[in-house]
mmCIF file of C-alpha atoms in Angstrom:
data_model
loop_
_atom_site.group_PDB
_atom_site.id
_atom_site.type_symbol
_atom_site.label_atom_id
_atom_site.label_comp_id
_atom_site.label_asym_id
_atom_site.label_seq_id
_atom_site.Cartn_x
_atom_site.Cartn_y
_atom_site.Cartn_z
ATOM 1 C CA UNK A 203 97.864 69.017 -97.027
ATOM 2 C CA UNK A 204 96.663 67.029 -93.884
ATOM 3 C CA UNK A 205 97.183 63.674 -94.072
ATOM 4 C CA UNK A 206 96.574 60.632 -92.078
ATOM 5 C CA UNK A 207 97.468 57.181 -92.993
ATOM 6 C CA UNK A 208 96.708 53.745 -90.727
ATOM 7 C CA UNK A 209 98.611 50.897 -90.639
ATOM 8 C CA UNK A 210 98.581 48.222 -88.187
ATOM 9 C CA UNK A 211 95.631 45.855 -89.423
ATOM 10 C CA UNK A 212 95.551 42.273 -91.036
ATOM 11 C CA UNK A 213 94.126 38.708 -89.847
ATOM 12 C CA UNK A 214 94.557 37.631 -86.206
ATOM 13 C CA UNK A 215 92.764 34.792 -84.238
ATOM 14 C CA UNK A 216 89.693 35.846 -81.880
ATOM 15 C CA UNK A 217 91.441 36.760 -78.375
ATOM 16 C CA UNK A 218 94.225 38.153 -79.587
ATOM 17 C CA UNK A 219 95.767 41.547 -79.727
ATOM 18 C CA UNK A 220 96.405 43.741 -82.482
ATOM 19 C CA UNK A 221 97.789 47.619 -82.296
ATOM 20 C CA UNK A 222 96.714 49.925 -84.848
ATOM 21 C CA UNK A 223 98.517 53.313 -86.210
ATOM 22 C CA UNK A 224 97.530 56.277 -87.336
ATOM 23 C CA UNK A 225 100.160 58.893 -88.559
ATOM 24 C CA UNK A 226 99.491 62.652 -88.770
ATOM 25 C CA UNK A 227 100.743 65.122 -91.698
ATOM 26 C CA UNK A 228 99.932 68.235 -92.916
ATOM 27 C CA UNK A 229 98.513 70.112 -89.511
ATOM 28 C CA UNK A 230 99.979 70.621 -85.681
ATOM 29 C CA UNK A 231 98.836 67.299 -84.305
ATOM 30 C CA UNK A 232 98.970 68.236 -80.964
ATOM 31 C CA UNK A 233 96.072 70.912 -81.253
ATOM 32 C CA UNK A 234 93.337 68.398 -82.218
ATOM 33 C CA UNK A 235 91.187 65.537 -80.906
ATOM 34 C CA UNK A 236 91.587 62.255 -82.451
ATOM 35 C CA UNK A 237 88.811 59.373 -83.416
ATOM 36 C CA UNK A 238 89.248 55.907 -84.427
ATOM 37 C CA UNK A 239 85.694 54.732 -86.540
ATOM 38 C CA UNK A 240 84.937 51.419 -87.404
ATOM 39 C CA UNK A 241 82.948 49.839 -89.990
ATOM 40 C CA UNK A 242 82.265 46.277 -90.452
ATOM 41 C CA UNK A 243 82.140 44.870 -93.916
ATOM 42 C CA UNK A 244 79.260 45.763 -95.843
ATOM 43 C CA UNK A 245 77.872 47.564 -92.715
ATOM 44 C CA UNK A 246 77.499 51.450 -91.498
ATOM 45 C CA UNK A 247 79.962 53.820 -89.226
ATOM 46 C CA UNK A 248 79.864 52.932 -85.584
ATOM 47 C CA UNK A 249 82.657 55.465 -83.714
ATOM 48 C CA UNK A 250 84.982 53.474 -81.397
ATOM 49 C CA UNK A 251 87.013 56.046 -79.459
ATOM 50 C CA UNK A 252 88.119 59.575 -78.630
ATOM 51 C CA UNK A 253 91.195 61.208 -77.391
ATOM 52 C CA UNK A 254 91.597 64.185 -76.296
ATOM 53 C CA UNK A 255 94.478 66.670 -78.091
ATOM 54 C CA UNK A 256 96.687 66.537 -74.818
ATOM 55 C CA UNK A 257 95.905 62.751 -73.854
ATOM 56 C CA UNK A 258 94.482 63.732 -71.010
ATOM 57 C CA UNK A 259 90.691 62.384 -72.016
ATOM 58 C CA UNK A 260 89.635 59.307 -73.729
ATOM 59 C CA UNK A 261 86.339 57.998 -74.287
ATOM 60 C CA UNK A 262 85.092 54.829 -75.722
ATOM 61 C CA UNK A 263 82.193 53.046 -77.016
ATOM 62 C CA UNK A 264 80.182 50.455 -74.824
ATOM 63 C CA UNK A 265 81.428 47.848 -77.549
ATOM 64 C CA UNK A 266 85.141 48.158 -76.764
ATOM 65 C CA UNK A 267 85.250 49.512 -73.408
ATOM 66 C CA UNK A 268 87.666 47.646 -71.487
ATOM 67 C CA UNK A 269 89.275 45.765 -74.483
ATOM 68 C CA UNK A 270 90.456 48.934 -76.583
ATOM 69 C CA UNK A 271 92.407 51.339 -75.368
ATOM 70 C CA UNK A 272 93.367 55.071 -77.149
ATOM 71 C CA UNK A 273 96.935 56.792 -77.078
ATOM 72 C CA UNK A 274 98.600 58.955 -78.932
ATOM 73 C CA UNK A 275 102.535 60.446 -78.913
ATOM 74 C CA UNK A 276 102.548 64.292 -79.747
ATOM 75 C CA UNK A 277 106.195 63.812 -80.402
ATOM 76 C CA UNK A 278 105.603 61.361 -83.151
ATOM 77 C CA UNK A 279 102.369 62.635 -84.629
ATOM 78 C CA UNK A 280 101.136 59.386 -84.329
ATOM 79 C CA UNK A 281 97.851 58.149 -82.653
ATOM 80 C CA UNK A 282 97.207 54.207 -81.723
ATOM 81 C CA UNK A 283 94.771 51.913 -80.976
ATOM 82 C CA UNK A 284 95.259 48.859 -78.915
ATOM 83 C CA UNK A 285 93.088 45.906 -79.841
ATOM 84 C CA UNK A 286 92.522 43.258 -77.010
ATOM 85 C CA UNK A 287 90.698 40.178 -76.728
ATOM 86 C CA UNK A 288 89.493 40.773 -80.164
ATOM 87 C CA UNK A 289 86.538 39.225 -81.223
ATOM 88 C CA UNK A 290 84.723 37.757 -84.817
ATOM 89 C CA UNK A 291 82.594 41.158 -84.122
ATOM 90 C CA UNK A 292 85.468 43.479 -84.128
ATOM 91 C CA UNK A 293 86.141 42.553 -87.855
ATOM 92 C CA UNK A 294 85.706 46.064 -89.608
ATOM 93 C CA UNK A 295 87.722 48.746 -91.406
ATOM 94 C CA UNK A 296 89.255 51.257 -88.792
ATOM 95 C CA UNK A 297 89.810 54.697 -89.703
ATOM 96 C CA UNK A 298 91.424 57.433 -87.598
ATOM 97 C CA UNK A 299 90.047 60.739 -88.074
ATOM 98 C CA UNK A 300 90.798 63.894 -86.443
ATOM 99 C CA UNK A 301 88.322 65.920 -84.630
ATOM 100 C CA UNK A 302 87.407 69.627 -86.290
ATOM 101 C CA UNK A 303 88.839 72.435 -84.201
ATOM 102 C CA UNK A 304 86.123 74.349 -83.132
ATOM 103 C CA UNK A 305 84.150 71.107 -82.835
ATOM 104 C CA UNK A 306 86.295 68.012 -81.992
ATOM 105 C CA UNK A 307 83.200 65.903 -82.106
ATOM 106 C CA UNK A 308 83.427 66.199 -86.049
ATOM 107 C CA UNK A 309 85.474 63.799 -87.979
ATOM 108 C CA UNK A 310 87.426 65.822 -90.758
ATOM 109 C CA UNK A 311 89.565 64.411 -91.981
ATOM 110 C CA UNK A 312 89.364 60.404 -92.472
ATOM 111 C CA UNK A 313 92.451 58.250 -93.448
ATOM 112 C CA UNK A 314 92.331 55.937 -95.771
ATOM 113 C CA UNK A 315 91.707 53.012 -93.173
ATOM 114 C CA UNK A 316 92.795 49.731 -92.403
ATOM 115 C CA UNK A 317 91.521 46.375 -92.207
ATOM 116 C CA UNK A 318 91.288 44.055 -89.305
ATOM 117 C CA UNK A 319 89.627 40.543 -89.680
ATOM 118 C CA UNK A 320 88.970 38.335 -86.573
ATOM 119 C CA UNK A 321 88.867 34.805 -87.935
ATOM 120 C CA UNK A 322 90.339 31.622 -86.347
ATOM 121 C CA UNK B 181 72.815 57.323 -76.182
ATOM 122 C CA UNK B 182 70.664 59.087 -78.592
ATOM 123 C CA UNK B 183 69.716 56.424 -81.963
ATOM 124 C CA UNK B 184 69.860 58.611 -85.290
ATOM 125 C CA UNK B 185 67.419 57.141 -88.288
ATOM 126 C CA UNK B 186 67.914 57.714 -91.662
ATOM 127 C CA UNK B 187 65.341 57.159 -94.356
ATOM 128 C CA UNK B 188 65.054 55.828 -96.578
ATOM 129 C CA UNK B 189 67.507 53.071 -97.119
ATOM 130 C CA UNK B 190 68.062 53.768 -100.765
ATOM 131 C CA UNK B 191 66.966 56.272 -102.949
ATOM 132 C CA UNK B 192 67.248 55.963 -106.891
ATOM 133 C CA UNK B 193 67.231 59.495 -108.209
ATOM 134 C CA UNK B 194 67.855 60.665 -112.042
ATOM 135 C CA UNK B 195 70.865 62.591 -112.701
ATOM 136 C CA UNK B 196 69.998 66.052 -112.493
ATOM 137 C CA UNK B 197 67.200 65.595 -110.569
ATOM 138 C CA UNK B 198 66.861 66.915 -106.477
ATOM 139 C CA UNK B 199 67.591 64.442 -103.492
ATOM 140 C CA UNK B 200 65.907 65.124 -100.546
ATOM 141 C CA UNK B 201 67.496 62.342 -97.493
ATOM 142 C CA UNK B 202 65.894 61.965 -94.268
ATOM 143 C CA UNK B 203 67.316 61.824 -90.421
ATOM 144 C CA UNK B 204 65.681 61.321 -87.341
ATOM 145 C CA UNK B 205 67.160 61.593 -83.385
ATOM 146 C CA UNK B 206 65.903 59.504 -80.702
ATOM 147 C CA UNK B 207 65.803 63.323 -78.533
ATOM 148 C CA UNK B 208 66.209 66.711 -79.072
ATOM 149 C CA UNK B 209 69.388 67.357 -80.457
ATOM 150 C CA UNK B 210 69.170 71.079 -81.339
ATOM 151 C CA UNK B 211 71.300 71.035 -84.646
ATOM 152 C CA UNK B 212 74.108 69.428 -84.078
ATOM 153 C CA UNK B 213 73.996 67.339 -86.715
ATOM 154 C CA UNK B 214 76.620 66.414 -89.442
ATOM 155 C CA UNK B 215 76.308 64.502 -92.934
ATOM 156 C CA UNK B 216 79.271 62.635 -94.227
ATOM 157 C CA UNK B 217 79.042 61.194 -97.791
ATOM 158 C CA UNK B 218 81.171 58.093 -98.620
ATOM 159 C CA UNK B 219 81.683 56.732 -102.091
ATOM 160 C CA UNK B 220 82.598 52.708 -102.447
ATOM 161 C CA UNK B 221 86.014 51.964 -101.581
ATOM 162 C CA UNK B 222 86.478 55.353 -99.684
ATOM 163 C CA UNK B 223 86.604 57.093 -96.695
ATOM 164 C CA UNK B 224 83.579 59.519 -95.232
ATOM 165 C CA UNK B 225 83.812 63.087 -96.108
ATOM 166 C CA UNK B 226 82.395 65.969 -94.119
ATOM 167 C CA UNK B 227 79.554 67.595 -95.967
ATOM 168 C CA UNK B 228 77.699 69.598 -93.572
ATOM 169 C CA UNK B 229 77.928 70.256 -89.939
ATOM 170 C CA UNK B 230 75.776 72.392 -87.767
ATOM 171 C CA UNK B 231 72.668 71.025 -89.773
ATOM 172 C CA UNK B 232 73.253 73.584 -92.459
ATOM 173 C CA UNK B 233 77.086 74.488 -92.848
ATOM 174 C CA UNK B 234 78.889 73.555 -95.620
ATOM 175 C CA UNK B 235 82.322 72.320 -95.078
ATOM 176 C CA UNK B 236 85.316 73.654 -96.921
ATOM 177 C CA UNK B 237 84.982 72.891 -100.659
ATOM 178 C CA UNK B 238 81.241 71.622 -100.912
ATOM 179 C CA UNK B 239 79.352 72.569 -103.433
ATOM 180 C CA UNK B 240 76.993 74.930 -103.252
ATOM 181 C CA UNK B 241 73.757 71.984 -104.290
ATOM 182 C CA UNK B 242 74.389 70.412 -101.221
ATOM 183 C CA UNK B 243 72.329 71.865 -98.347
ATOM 184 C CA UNK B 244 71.344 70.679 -95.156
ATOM 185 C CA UNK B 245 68.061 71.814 -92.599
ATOM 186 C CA UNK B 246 66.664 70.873 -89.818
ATOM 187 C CA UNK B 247 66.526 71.478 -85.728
ATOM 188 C CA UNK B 248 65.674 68.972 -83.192
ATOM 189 C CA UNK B 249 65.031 65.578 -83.694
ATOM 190 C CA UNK B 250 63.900 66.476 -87.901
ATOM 191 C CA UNK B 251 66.455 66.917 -90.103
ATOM 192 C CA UNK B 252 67.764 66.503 -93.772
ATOM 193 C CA UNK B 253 70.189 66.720 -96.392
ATOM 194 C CA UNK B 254 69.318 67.991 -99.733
ATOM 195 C CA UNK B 255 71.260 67.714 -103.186
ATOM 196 C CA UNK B 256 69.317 70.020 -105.555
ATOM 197 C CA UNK B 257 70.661 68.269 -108.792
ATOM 198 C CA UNK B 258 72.697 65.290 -108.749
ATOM 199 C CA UNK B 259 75.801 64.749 -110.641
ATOM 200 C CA UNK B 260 77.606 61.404 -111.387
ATOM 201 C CA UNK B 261 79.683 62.338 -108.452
ATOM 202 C CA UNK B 262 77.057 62.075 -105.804
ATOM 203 C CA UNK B 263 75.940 58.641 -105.871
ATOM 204 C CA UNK B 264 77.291 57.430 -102.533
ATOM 205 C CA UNK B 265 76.010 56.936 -99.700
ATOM 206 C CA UNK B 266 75.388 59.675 -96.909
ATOM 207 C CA UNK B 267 75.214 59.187 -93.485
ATOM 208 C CA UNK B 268 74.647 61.451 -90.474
ATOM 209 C CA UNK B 269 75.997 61.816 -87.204
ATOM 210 C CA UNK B 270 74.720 63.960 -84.003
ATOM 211 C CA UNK B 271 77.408 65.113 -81.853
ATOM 212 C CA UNK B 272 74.838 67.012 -79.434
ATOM 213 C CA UNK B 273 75.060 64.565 -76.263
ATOM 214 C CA UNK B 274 78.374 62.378 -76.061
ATOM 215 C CA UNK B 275 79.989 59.896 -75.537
ATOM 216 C CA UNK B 276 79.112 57.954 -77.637
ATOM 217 C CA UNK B 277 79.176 60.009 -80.703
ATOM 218 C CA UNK B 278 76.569 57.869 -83.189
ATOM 219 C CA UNK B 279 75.433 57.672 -86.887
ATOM 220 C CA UNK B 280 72.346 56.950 -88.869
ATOM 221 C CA UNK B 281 72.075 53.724 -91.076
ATOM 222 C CA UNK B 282 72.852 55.559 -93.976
ATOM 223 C CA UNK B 283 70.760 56.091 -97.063
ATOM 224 C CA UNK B 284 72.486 54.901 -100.357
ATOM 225 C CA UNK B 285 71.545 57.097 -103.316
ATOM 226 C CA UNK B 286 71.590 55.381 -106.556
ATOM 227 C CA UNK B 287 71.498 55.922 -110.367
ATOM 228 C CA UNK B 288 67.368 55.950 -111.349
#
């Protein structure tokens, strides 16, 4: 069954870095678009980034622009997420979900998600 | 970037009874509109997509309607299992994608 599983997240001081994971199971990796959604604690779903299924696009929201930055590695079925210059507002739960085929703006799956808190 | 509105913020509904959630776009977004549904301590799961298309395995007493800047999600009688709360999510003009507030639907 598709699967997706992060890994990656835990406590680091604002203006660091952090990299997240996100690996694939269950479906041809390479075929799909791939999100990464936030969601701060206690808070709603704000989407953070896009990639395309080759790499070859990548989007991002206004809030991380410049500061994250979306990869993947087909040959690893294994999409990232660098986190720079992190900040207190950046604390959140970060899933990776994959984009539906016929509509990679969908989110379908979600992984379980993982944590990252900002704190000095 | 097109703001999505959900109303209301919380809904307290008897089980068994029908759930009617509300969604609002900023602009036209002709019906491309999903709802996810997200239980505490979970991840989102697709519901609907296209305004009104059930994803894989939904039940049948979820429906969603809807065109434009209107729509809504609908849960005809509510089990146990569908206190959560929904969200929804146009995917009509992007980047960036975006999602309503969501509207938590509790045990009346």
């Amino acid at each position: 069954q598709v699967q997706l599983v992060e890994s990656g997240g835990g406590v680091v001081q604002p203006g660091r870095s952090l990299r997240l994971s996100c690996a694939a199971s269950g479906f041809t990796f390479s075929s799909y678009a791939m999100h990464w959604v936030r969601q701060a604690p206690g808070k709603g779903l704000e989407w953070v980034a896009v990639i395309s299924y080759d790499g070859s696009n990548k989007y991002y929201a206004d809030s991380v622009k410049g500061r994250f930055t979306i990869s993947r590695d087909n040959s690893r079925d294994t999409l990232f997420l660098q986190l720079n210059s992190l900040r207190a507002e950046d604390t959140a739960v970060y899933y990776c979900a994959r984009g539906a085929k016929a509509f990679p703006a969908l989110f379908d799956p979600w992984g379980q998600g993982t944590l990252v808190t900002v704190s000095s | 970037e097109i703001v999505m509105t959900q109303s209301p913020a919380t809904l307290s509904v008897s089980p068994g009874e029908r759930a009617t959630l509300s969604c609002r776009a900023s602009q036209s977004i002709s019906n491309s509109v999903a709802w996810y549904q997200q239980k505490p301590g979970q991840a989102p799961r697709l519901l609907i997509y296209g305004a009104s298309i059930r994803a894989t395995g939904i039940p049948a007493r979820f429906s969603g309607s809807g065109s434009g800047t209107e729509f809504s999600l609908t849960i005809s009688s509510l089990q146990s299992e569908d206190f959560a709360v929904y969200y929804c999510q146009q995917y009509n003009k992007w980047p960036p994608l975006t999602f309503g507030g969501g509207t938590r639907v509790e045990i009346k």
